[in-house]
Amino acid sequence: MVSQTFDNNDFQPNKNNGDKDNSHLSNNNDIENMDSSSQETNENSNDSYSNEPSDNIVPNCDEKDSIINKNNYEGKESNISGLKANSNKIDSNNKKEESSSENTNDIENEDKENVKNDENSEFSYTLFGPLLIVSNCRGNISQINTIVKEKNAQAVIHCGDFGFFDKDSVKNFNEKNLKYYVEHTSCISFEDKKKLFENMDTLKENICENFILSELMDYIEGKKELLVPVYVVYGQYEDVSVIDKILYKKIYQVKNLYIVDEMNSYCLKFSNSDITIRLFGIGGGYLDNNLFNNGDGKYLHAGSNCHTWLTIYQLGQILMTADRYEKEMDEIRFLITTANPMKKALIAQLGQALKANFHISPGNQNIRYHVSFNLQCITDKKHFFGRILEGHLNFEKTYIKIKEQIKDNLSETQNKQLEKALNIMNHFPKDNIEFRSCWYWIIPCMKYGSLIIDYLEKKMTINMCSSGVYFFRHQDKHDKNLENEDAGIENKSQVALNILESLNGKKEIMATTEKLEKVLK
């Protein structure tokens, strides 16, 4: 177990510009009744919803059309107020009455008052012990209670795949996503997985009849109960309809379960200090081609075939939510994302825009230990800005292709969200203090490790716990069998051998083809 300590002086706070508003939960209902309108792109994402427009609608782009302004890199703000884009169809039925005054500051102050007066907004949870952080339980929710008991945790933050599935979710999967999820969930034993994959044609039918993908329904029905509050940012493989049933339709309710998303922020306090922890989160993978695509989502959350991704409107909404809270001298901000900030420039800049002190994201299957760093530890400003510029160019390509398709279809709320999202590109570290002020954490899957945060002697301590790594060559057969069970159906050595065999087969075919071509000549 590795321990790390952060002093209060390690963070660069903002000036105190107003009264504290840290003990409130953001529960904005502006778009609650809206109609329908990643982590990095990987081989398991659903290509049928890529939203790639045809070439004949791509407009000619000149310098005036570009949303990348070189002045951004000289410390000047680019003018993006005239830019408009839109998504499918979202209409707000619960629009708030706005003041007739044209003063923007008055509107922002009015919004803050609305948060204070909201009957659900006053939420603050006091911690009388450690805060536990885990990722990717993938339906094995009971394991969270087990770790809570072991660590005596008072609350839990969960990032990555949680297991938002009900009895009908298996039907919503496509074969590729279902196979990936079954491979990695611990709700199904290793031996059962092997039997399931023997006949892929009946995979869905067998799972529906004999297995579950998640224990969530047991908690919804009251058969089981979370021991402490659990704050969840949903992952890349979730059923978006189940998330909507919890957040918007209120069909499902789970005691002590709180979903942190672009609309909902929560506040935690340690009992032995004045320090508050403000939680912001945004779930789903980051897919460039799906930033303007809602898929099957009927509200802000986007997804299809039990695969979720974030949209440009969610990025804007999380900043609108953050505007309701002034960052105080005694506040530490956590940003939890499914997408990796080191691979996606907009996600890295989102942390800068939110003035996050900690940016937490789940690791992939190869992560066995926690990874902790700030930007100054791993790169320099020139390289970091180069990565951001590259990300901006990728986004611009997508935006240019899609903006004519979606022109003039945005609601008023979406226009605000889009403008906020585009403003993320203007946020850069201004000096060395800001460059190193945010600490990034990549968390391994829950079965491999967890993170414990506590506040002792005016310092925030972080203990990293890991189950360790198996080294096959120095173990006996019994240990190898244990590793196979622990890794599930995914046997890395066998996978590598299969890939090599496949490549060798291709090489032989290519060699034979070359010989035939020479003979024919």
Coordinates of C-alpha atoms in Angstrom, one line a residue:
M1 CA 0.0 0.0 0.0
V2 CA 1.4 3.3 -1.1
S3 CA 0.6 6.6 0.8
Q4 CA 0.6 10.1 -0.6
T5 CA -0.1 13.3 1.3
F6 CA -1.3 16.6 0.0
D7 CA -1.0 19.8 2.0
N8 CA -3.7 22.6 1.6
N9 CA -1.0 24.8 0.1
D10 CA -0.5 22.3 -2.8
F11 CA -3.7 23.7 -4.4
Q12 CA -4.1 27.1 -5.9
P13 CA -7.4 28.5 -4.8
N14 CA -9.4 31.3 -6.3
K15 CA -10.3 34.5 -4.6
N16 CA -13.3 34.4 -2.4
N17 CA -15.9 36.3 -4.5
G18 CA -19.0 35.6 -2.6
D19 CA -20.9 33.6 0.0
K20 CA -20.3 29.9 0.3
D21 CA -22.6 27.7 -1.7
N22 CA -20.7 24.5 -1.2
S23 CA -23.4 22.6 0.6
H24 CA -25.9 22.4 -2.3
L25 CA -26.7 19.8 -4.8
S26 CA -27.2 20.9 -8.4
N27 CA -30.4 19.4 -9.6
N28 CA -31.4 21.5 -12.5
N29 CA -34.7 20.5 -14.0
D30 CA -34.5 22.8 -17.0
I31 CA -34.3 19.9 -19.5
E32 CA -35.9 17.2 -17.4
N33 CA -38.7 16.7 -19.9
M34 CA -36.7 17.1 -23.1
D35 CA -37.4 14.8 -26.0
S36 CA -34.6 13.0 -27.8
S37 CA -32.6 14.8 -30.0
S38 CA -15.4 8.2 -24.6
Q39 CA -13.0 7.2 -23.1
E40 CA -11.1 6.7 -26.3
T41 CA -12.4 5.1 -29.4
N42 CA -11.8 1.4 -29.2
E43 CA -12.5 -1.8 -31.1
N44 CA -15.6 -2.4 -29.0
S45 CA -17.4 0.9 -29.9
N46 CA -20.6 0.7 -32.1
D47 CA -19.8 1.9 -35.6
S48 CA -23.4 2.0 -36.7
Y49 CA -23.9 5.2 -34.8
S50 CA -20.8 7.0 -36.0
N51 CA -22.9 9.8 -37.5
E52 CA -20.4 10.3 -40.3
P53 CA -22.0 12.6 -42.9
S54 CA -21.6 12.0 -46.6
D55 CA -18.9 13.9 -48.5
N56 CA -21.4 15.8 -50.7
I57 CA -22.6 17.9 -47.7
V58 CA -19.2 19.0 -46.5
P59 CA -19.1 22.8 -46.9
N60 CA -16.0 24.6 -48.2
C61 CA -14.0 25.9 -45.2
D62 CA -12.0 29.1 -45.2
E63 CA -10.4 30.9 -42.4
K64 CA -13.6 32.5 -41.3
D65 CA -15.2 29.1 -40.8
S66 CA -12.5 27.8 -38.6
I67 CA -13.2 27.5 -34.9
I68 CA -9.5 27.3 -34.1
N69 CA -8.1 30.7 -33.5
K70 CA -4.4 31.2 -33.3
N71 CA -5.0 34.0 -30.8
N72 CA -6.0 31.3 -28.3
Y73 CA -2.4 30.3 -28.0
E74 CA -1.3 33.9 -27.4
G75 CA -3.5 34.4 -24.4
K76 CA -6.4 36.1 -26.3
E77 CA -9.9 34.9 -26.4
S78 CA -11.4 33.9 -29.7
N79 CA -14.8 35.1 -30.8
I80 CA -17.1 32.0 -30.9
S81 CA -20.3 33.7 -30.0
G82 CA -21.5 33.5 -33.6
L83 CA -20.9 29.7 -33.9
K84 CA -24.0 27.5 -33.9
A85 CA -24.4 23.8 -34.1
N86 CA -27.1 21.5 -33.0
S87 CA -28.2 17.9 -32.3
N88 CA -31.2 15.9 -33.0
K89 CA -34.3 17.2 -31.2
I90 CA -34.4 18.4 -27.7
D91 CA -37.2 20.8 -26.5
S92 CA -37.4 22.0 -22.9
N93 CA -40.8 21.9 -21.4
N94 CA -39.8 23.4 -18.0
K95 CA -38.1 26.7 -19.1
K96 CA -37.5 29.1 -16.2
E97 CA -38.7 32.6 -16.4
E98 CA -35.9 35.0 -17.1
S99 CA -35.6 38.6 -16.1
S100 CA -36.3 41.2 -18.8
S101 CA -32.9 42.7 -18.0
E102 CA -30.2 42.2 -20.6
N103 CA -27.4 42.1 -18.0
T104 CA -25.7 38.7 -18.1
N105 CA -24.5 39.0 -14.5
D106 CA -28.1 39.4 -13.3
I107 CA -29.1 36.2 -15.0
E108 CA -26.2 34.3 -13.5
N109 CA -27.1 35.6 -10.0
E110 CA -30.7 34.6 -10.6
D111 CA -29.6 31.1 -11.5
K112 CA -27.6 30.8 -8.3
E113 CA -30.6 31.8 -6.3
N114 CA -32.7 29.2 -8.1
V115 CA -30.2 26.5 -6.9
K116 CA -30.6 27.7 -3.3
N117 CA -34.3 27.7 -3.4
D118 CA -34.6 24.3 -5.1
E119 CA -36.2 21.8 -2.6
N120 CA -33.7 19.1 -3.6
S121 CA -30.7 21.3 -3.8
E122 CA -29.5 21.4 -0.1
F123 CA -27.3 18.3 0.0
S124 CA -24.1 17.9 1.9
Y125 CA -22.7 14.7 3.3
T126 CA -20.3 14.7 6.3
L127 CA -17.5 12.2 6.3
F128 CA -16.5 10.8 9.7
G129 CA -13.9 8.5 8.1
P130 CA -12.2 7.7 4.8
L131 CA -13.5 8.2 1.3
L132 CA -13.2 5.2 -1.0
I133 CA -12.6 5.5 -4.7
V134 CA -13.0 2.4 -7.0
S135 CA -13.7 1.8 -10.7
N136 CA -15.3 -0.8 -13.0
C137 CA -17.3 -3.0 -10.6
R138 CA -19.2 -4.2 -13.7
G139 CA -22.4 -5.3 -12.0
N140 CA -20.7 -6.8 -8.9
I141 CA -22.1 -4.1 -6.6
S142 CA -21.9 -6.3 -3.5
Q143 CA -18.1 -6.1 -3.7
I144 CA -18.3 -2.4 -3.0
N145 CA -20.0 -3.2 0.4
T146 CA -17.2 -5.7 1.1
I147 CA -14.5 -3.2 0.5
V148 CA -16.4 -0.5 2.5
K149 CA -16.3 -2.9 5.5
E150 CA -12.6 -3.7 5.1
K151 CA -11.6 0.0 4.8
N152 CA -14.2 1.4 7.2
A153 CA -15.1 3.9 4.4
Q154 CA -17.9 6.4 5.0
A155 CA -18.6 7.1 1.3
V156 CA -17.6 5.8 -2.1
I157 CA -16.8 7.4 -5.5
H158 CA -17.2 5.0 -8.4
C159 CA -16.0 5.7 -12.0
G160 CA -16.2 3.5 -15.0
D161 CA -18.6 0.6 -15.8
F162 CA -21.0 0.3 -12.9
G163 CA -23.6 -2.1 -14.3
F164 CA -26.7 0.0 -15.1
F165 CA -28.7 -2.9 -16.5
D166 CA -32.1 -4.3 -15.9
K167 CA -33.8 -7.5 -17.0
D168 CA -34.4 -6.1 -20.5
S169 CA -30.9 -4.8 -21.1
V170 CA -29.6 -8.0 -22.6
K171 CA -31.9 -7.5 -25.6
N172 CA -30.4 -4.0 -26.1
F173 CA -26.9 -5.3 -26.5
N174 CA -25.3 -6.0 -29.9
E175 CA -23.1 -9.1 -30.1
K176 CA -19.8 -7.3 -29.9
N177 CA -20.6 -5.2 -26.9
L178 CA -22.2 -8.1 -25.1
K179 CA -19.2 -10.4 -25.6
Y180 CA -16.9 -7.7 -24.3
Y181 CA -18.9 -7.0 -21.2
V182 CA -19.4 -10.7 -20.4
E183 CA -15.6 -11.3 -20.8
H184 CA -14.9 -8.8 -18.1
T185 CA -17.7 -8.9 -15.6
S186 CA -17.3 -10.9 -12.4
C187 CA -21.0 -11.6 -12.1
I188 CA -20.4 -14.7 -14.3
S189 CA -17.8 -17.3 -13.4
F190 CA -14.8 -18.2 -15.6
E191 CA -16.2 -21.7 -16.3
D192 CA -19.6 -20.4 -17.2
K193 CA -18.1 -17.9 -19.6
K194 CA -16.3 -20.6 -21.5
K195 CA -19.6 -22.5 -21.9
L196 CA -21.4 -19.4 -23.0
F197 CA -18.9 -18.6 -25.7
E198 CA -19.1 -22.1 -27.1
N199 CA -22.3 -21.1 -28.9
M200 CA -22.4 -17.4 -29.7
D201 CA -25.8 -17.8 -31.6
T202 CA -27.6 -18.5 -28.3
L203 CA -25.5 -16.2 -26.1
K204 CA -28.3 -13.7 -25.4
E205 CA -30.8 -16.5 -24.8
N206 CA -28.6 -18.3 -22.3
I207 CA -27.8 -15.2 -20.4
C208 CA -31.4 -14.2 -20.1
E209 CA -32.4 -17.6 -18.8
N210 CA -29.5 -18.5 -16.5
F211 CA -27.4 -15.4 -15.6
I212 CA -27.5 -11.7 -14.7
L213 CA -25.2 -9.0 -16.0
S214 CA -25.6 -6.8 -12.9
E215 CA -26.9 -7.0 -9.3
L216 CA -28.6 -3.6 -9.7
M217 CA -32.1 -5.0 -9.8
D218 CA -31.5 -6.6 -6.3
Y219 CA -30.8 -3.1 -5.0
I220 CA -33.8 -1.6 -6.8
E221 CA -36.1 -4.2 -5.4
G222 CA -34.7 -3.8 -1.9
K223 CA -33.2 -7.3 -1.6
K224 CA -29.8 -5.7 -1.0
E225 CA -28.7 -2.3 0.2
L226 CA -25.7 0.0 -0.2
L227 CA -24.1 0.5 3.2
V228 CA -22.9 4.0 2.5
P229 CA -23.5 6.7 -0.1
V230 CA -22.1 5.8 -3.4
Y231 CA -21.4 8.5 -6.0
V232 CA -21.3 7.0 -9.5
V233 CA -20.1 8.4 -12.8
Y234 CA -21.4 5.9 -15.4
G235 CA -19.0 4.1 -17.7
Q236 CA -18.7 3.3 -21.4
Y237 CA -20.8 0.1 -21.3
E238 CA -24.1 0.9 -19.7
D239 CA -27.8 0.8 -20.7
V240 CA -28.7 4.5 -21.2
S241 CA -32.4 3.7 -20.8
V242 CA -31.8 2.4 -17.3
I243 CA -29.8 5.6 -16.4
D244 CA -32.7 7.7 -17.6
K245 CA -35.2 5.6 -15.6
I246 CA -33.2 6.5 -12.4
L247 CA -32.4 10.2 -13.1
Y248 CA -35.4 11.5 -15.1
K249 CA -38.3 9.1 -15.1
K250 CA -37.8 8.2 -11.4
I251 CA -39.0 4.6 -12.2
Y252 CA -36.0 3.1 -10.4
Q253 CA -34.7 4.2 -7.0
V254 CA -31.8 2.9 -5.1
K255 CA -31.1 4.0 -1.5
N256 CA -27.6 5.6 -1.1
L257 CA -27.0 5.7 -4.9
Y258 CA -26.2 9.1 -6.4
I259 CA -25.4 9.6 -10.1
V260 CA -22.9 12.4 -10.7
D261 CA -23.3 13.8 -14.2
E262 CA -23.3 17.1 -16.1
M263 CA -26.6 18.1 -14.2
N264 CA -25.8 16.9 -10.7
S265 CA -23.0 18.0 -8.5
Y266 CA -22.5 16.9 -4.9
C267 CA -20.6 18.2 -1.9
L268 CA -18.7 16.2 0.8
K269 CA -17.1 17.5 4.0
F270 CA -14.7 15.9 6.4
S271 CA -15.9 16.2 10.0
N272 CA -12.5 17.2 11.3
S273 CA -11.9 20.1 8.9
D274 CA -13.4 23.0 7.0
I275 CA -12.4 21.4 3.7
T276 CA -15.2 20.6 1.3
I277 CA -15.0 18.3 -1.7
R278 CA -17.1 19.3 -4.7
L279 CA -17.8 16.5 -7.1
F280 CA -18.2 17.0 -10.8
G281 CA -18.6 14.2 -13.3
I282 CA -19.4 13.3 -16.9
G283 CA -19.8 9.7 -18.1
G284 CA -19.5 7.9 -21.4
G285 CA -16.6 7.3 -23.8
Y286 CA -15.3 10.1 -26.0
L287 CA -15.9 9.4 -29.7
D288 CA -15.2 12.3 -32.1
N289 CA -17.8 11.2 -34.6
N290 CA -20.5 11.0 -32.0
L291 CA -20.1 14.3 -30.3
F292 CA -23.3 15.6 -31.9
N293 CA -25.2 12.2 -31.9
N294 CA -27.6 11.3 -29.1
G295 CA -28.1 7.7 -30.3
D296 CA -31.0 6.1 -28.5
G297 CA -30.8 8.6 -25.6
K298 CA -34.0 10.6 -25.0
Y299 CA -32.4 13.1 -22.7
L300 CA -28.9 14.5 -22.4
H301 CA -27.2 11.1 -22.0
A302 CA -26.3 9.5 -25.3
G303 CA -25.8 5.8 -26.2
S304 CA -27.0 2.8 -28.1
N305 CA -26.6 -1.0 -27.9
C306 CA -25.6 -0.6 -24.2
H307 CA -22.6 1.5 -25.3
T308 CA -22.5 5.1 -24.0
W309 CA -20.6 8.2 -25.1
L310 CA -20.6 11.9 -24.2
T311 CA -21.8 14.7 -26.4
I312 CA -20.8 18.3 -26.9
Y313 CA -23.9 19.4 -25.1
Q314 CA -23.0 17.5 -22.0
L315 CA -19.6 19.2 -22.0
G316 CA -21.4 22.6 -22.1
Q317 CA -23.9 21.7 -19.4
I318 CA -21.3 20.6 -16.9
L319 CA -19.8 24.1 -17.2
M320 CA -23.2 25.7 -16.7
T321 CA -23.7 23.6 -13.6
A322 CA -20.2 24.6 -12.3
D323 CA -21.1 28.3 -12.8
R324 CA -23.6 28.0 -10.0
Y325 CA -20.8 27.4 -7.5
E326 CA -18.1 29.9 -6.7
K327 CA -14.8 28.1 -5.9
E328 CA -14.0 29.0 -2.3
M329 CA -10.6 29.0 -0.5
D330 CA -11.5 25.9 1.4
E331 CA -12.9 23.9 -1.6
I332 CA -11.2 21.0 -3.4
R333 CA -12.7 20.0 -6.7
F334 CA -12.9 16.5 -8.0
L335 CA -13.6 15.9 -11.7
I336 CA -14.5 12.3 -12.5
T337 CA -14.6 11.3 -16.2
T338 CA -14.9 8.0 -18.1
A339 CA -12.7 9.4 -20.9
N340 CA -9.0 9.6 -20.3
P341 CA -7.8 13.2 -20.2
M342 CA -4.3 12.2 -21.4
K343 CA -5.8 10.9 -24.7
K344 CA -8.5 13.5 -25.3
A345 CA -7.6 17.2 -25.4
L346 CA -11.1 18.5 -24.7
I347 CA -11.3 16.4 -21.5
A348 CA -8.0 17.7 -20.3
Q349 CA -9.1 21.2 -20.9
L350 CA -12.4 20.5 -19.2
G351 CA -10.4 20.0 -16.0
Q352 CA -8.7 23.4 -16.5
A353 CA -12.1 25.1 -17.1
L354 CA -13.6 23.6 -13.9
K355 CA -10.4 24.5 -11.9
A356 CA -10.3 20.9 -10.8
N357 CA -7.7 19.9 -8.2
F358 CA -8.1 16.1 -8.8
H359 CA -9.1 14.5 -12.2
I360 CA -10.0 10.9 -11.8
S361 CA -10.6 8.4 -14.6
P362 CA -10.8 4.5 -14.8
G363 CA -8.0 2.5 -16.3
N364 CA -8.2 -0.3 -18.8
Q365 CA -7.8 -4.0 -18.2
N366 CA -4.0 -3.7 -18.3
I367 CA -3.8 -1.3 -15.3
R368 CA -2.9 -3.1 -12.1
Y369 CA -1.6 -0.2 -10.0
H370 CA -2.8 3.4 -9.6
V371 CA -1.2 6.0 -11.7
S372 CA -0.7 9.5 -10.2
F373 CA 0.9 12.5 -11.8
N374 CA 0.5 16.2 -12.7
L375 CA 1.3 17.7 -16.0
Q376 CA 4.7 19.0 -14.9
C377 CA 5.7 15.4 -14.0
I378 CA 5.2 14.0 -17.5
T379 CA 5.5 16.7 -20.1
D380 CA 6.3 20.4 -20.8
K381 CA 4.0 23.2 -21.8
K382 CA 5.1 23.1 -25.5
H383 CA 4.3 19.4 -25.9
F384 CA 1.0 19.8 -23.9
F385 CA -0.2 22.7 -26.0
G386 CA 0.8 20.8 -29.2
R387 CA -1.5 17.9 -28.1
I388 CA -4.3 20.3 -27.4
L389 CA -3.9 21.9 -30.8
E390 CA -4.0 18.5 -32.4
G391 CA -7.2 17.7 -30.5
H392 CA -8.8 21.0 -31.6
L393 CA -8.0 20.2 -35.2
N394 CA -9.7 16.8 -34.9
F395 CA -12.8 18.4 -33.4
E396 CA -12.9 21.0 -36.1
K397 CA -12.9 18.4 -38.8
T398 CA -16.0 16.8 -37.2
Y399 CA -17.7 20.1 -36.6
I400 CA -17.2 21.3 -40.2
K401 CA -18.7 18.0 -41.5
I402 CA -21.8 18.2 -39.3
K403 CA -22.7 21.8 -38.9
E404 CA -24.6 22.1 -42.1
Q405 CA -26.6 19.0 -41.3
I406 CA -27.7 20.3 -37.9
K407 CA -28.1 24.0 -38.8
D408 CA -31.0 25.9 -37.3
N409 CA -32.3 22.9 -35.2
L410 CA -31.0 23.9 -31.8
S411 CA -33.1 24.8 -28.9
E412 CA -32.2 27.8 -26.7
T413 CA -30.8 25.6 -24.0
Q414 CA -28.6 23.7 -26.6
N415 CA -27.3 27.0 -28.0
K416 CA -26.1 27.9 -24.5
Q417 CA -24.6 24.5 -24.0
L418 CA -22.8 24.6 -27.3
E419 CA -21.3 28.0 -26.6
K420 CA -20.1 26.9 -23.2
A421 CA -18.5 23.8 -24.7
L422 CA -16.7 25.7 -27.4
N423 CA -15.3 28.0 -24.6
I424 CA -13.5 25.0 -23.2
M425 CA -10.9 25.5 -25.9
N426 CA -9.9 28.8 -24.5
H427 CA -8.7 27.4 -21.2
F428 CA -5.0 26.9 -20.9
P429 CA -2.7 26.8 -17.9
K430 CA -1.6 30.5 -17.4
D431 CA 1.5 29.8 -15.4
N432 CA 3.5 27.1 -13.8
I433 CA 1.3 27.0 -10.7
E434 CA -1.8 26.2 -12.8
F435 CA 0.2 23.8 -15.0
R436 CA 0.9 21.6 -11.9
S437 CA -2.1 22.4 -9.8
C438 CA -4.3 19.5 -11.0
W439 CA -3.4 15.9 -10.0
Y440 CA -4.5 13.1 -12.4
W441 CA -5.4 9.7 -11.1
I442 CA -6.0 6.6 -13.2
I443 CA -7.7 3.9 -11.2
P444 CA -7.5 0.1 -11.8
C445 CA -10.6 -2.1 -11.8
M446 CA -12.1 -2.7 -8.4
K447 CA -10.9 -6.3 -8.3
Y448 CA -7.3 -5.1 -8.7
G449 CA -7.2 -2.1 -6.3
S450 CA -8.8 0.9 -4.6
L451 CA -8.0 4.4 -3.4
I452 CA -8.5 5.7 0.2
I453 CA -8.7 9.4 0.9
D454 CA -8.7 10.8 4.4
Y455 CA -8.0 14.1 6.1
L456 CA -5.5 13.9 9.0
E457 CA -3.6 16.6 10.7
K458 CA -4.7 19.3 8.3
K459 CA -3.5 17.2 5.3
M460 CA -5.3 15.1 2.8
T461 CA -3.8 11.7 2.7
I462 CA -4.3 9.2 -0.1
N463 CA -3.5 5.5 0.3
M464 CA -3.3 3.4 -2.9
C465 CA -4.1 -0.3 -2.4
S466 CA -3.3 -2.9 -5.2
S467 CA -3.7 -6.7 -5.3
G468 CA -0.4 -6.8 -7.3
V469 CA 0.7 -8.3 -10.6
Y470 CA 1.3 -12.0 -11.4
F471 CA 4.6 -12.9 -13.0
F472 CA 3.9 -16.2 -14.8
R473 CA 7.5 -17.3 -15.3
H474 CA 8.2 -17.4 -11.6
Q475 CA 5.1 -19.3 -10.5
D476 CA 3.8 -22.8 -10.3
K477 CA 0.8 -24.3 -12.0
H478 CA -1.5 -23.5 -9.1
D479 CA -0.7 -19.8 -9.3
K480 CA -1.2 -19.7 -13.1
N481 CA -4.7 -21.2 -12.7
L482 CA -5.5 -18.6 -10.1
E483 CA -4.4 -15.9 -12.6
N484 CA -6.6 -17.3 -15.3
E485 CA -9.6 -17.2 -13.0
D486 CA -8.8 -13.7 -11.9
A487 CA -8.4 -12.4 -15.5
G488 CA -11.7 -14.1 -16.5
I489 CA -12.0 -15.4 -20.1
E490 CA -9.2 -13.1 -21.1
N491 CA -6.0 -15.1 -21.2
K492 CA -3.3 -12.7 -22.4
S493 CA -0.8 -15.3 -23.4
Q494 CA -3.3 -17.3 -25.4
V495 CA -4.6 -14.1 -27.1
A496 CA -1.0 -13.2 -28.0
L497 CA -0.4 -16.7 -29.5
N498 CA -3.7 -16.5 -31.5
I499 CA -2.7 -13.1 -32.9
L500 CA 0.8 -14.4 -33.9
E501 CA -0.8 -17.5 -35.6
S502 CA -3.1 -15.2 -37.5
L503 CA -0.3 -13.0 -38.6
N504 CA 1.8 -15.9 -39.7
G505 CA -1.1 -17.3 -41.7
K506 CA -1.5 -14.0 -43.4
K507 CA 2.3 -13.8 -44.2
E508 CA 2.1 -17.3 -45.8
I509 CA -0.9 -16.3 -47.9
M510 CA 0.9 -13.1 -49.0
A511 CA 4.1 -15.1 -49.9
T512 CA 2.1 -17.6 -52.0
T513 CA 0.3 -14.7 -53.8
E514 CA 3.6 -13.0 -54.6
K515 CA 4.9 -16.3 -56.1
L516 CA 1.9 -16.7 -58.2
E517 CA 2.2 -13.2 -59.5
K518 CA 5.8 -13.8 -60.5
V519 CA 4.8 -17.0 -62.3
L520 CA 2.1 -15.2 -64.2
K521 CA 4.5 -12.5 -65.3

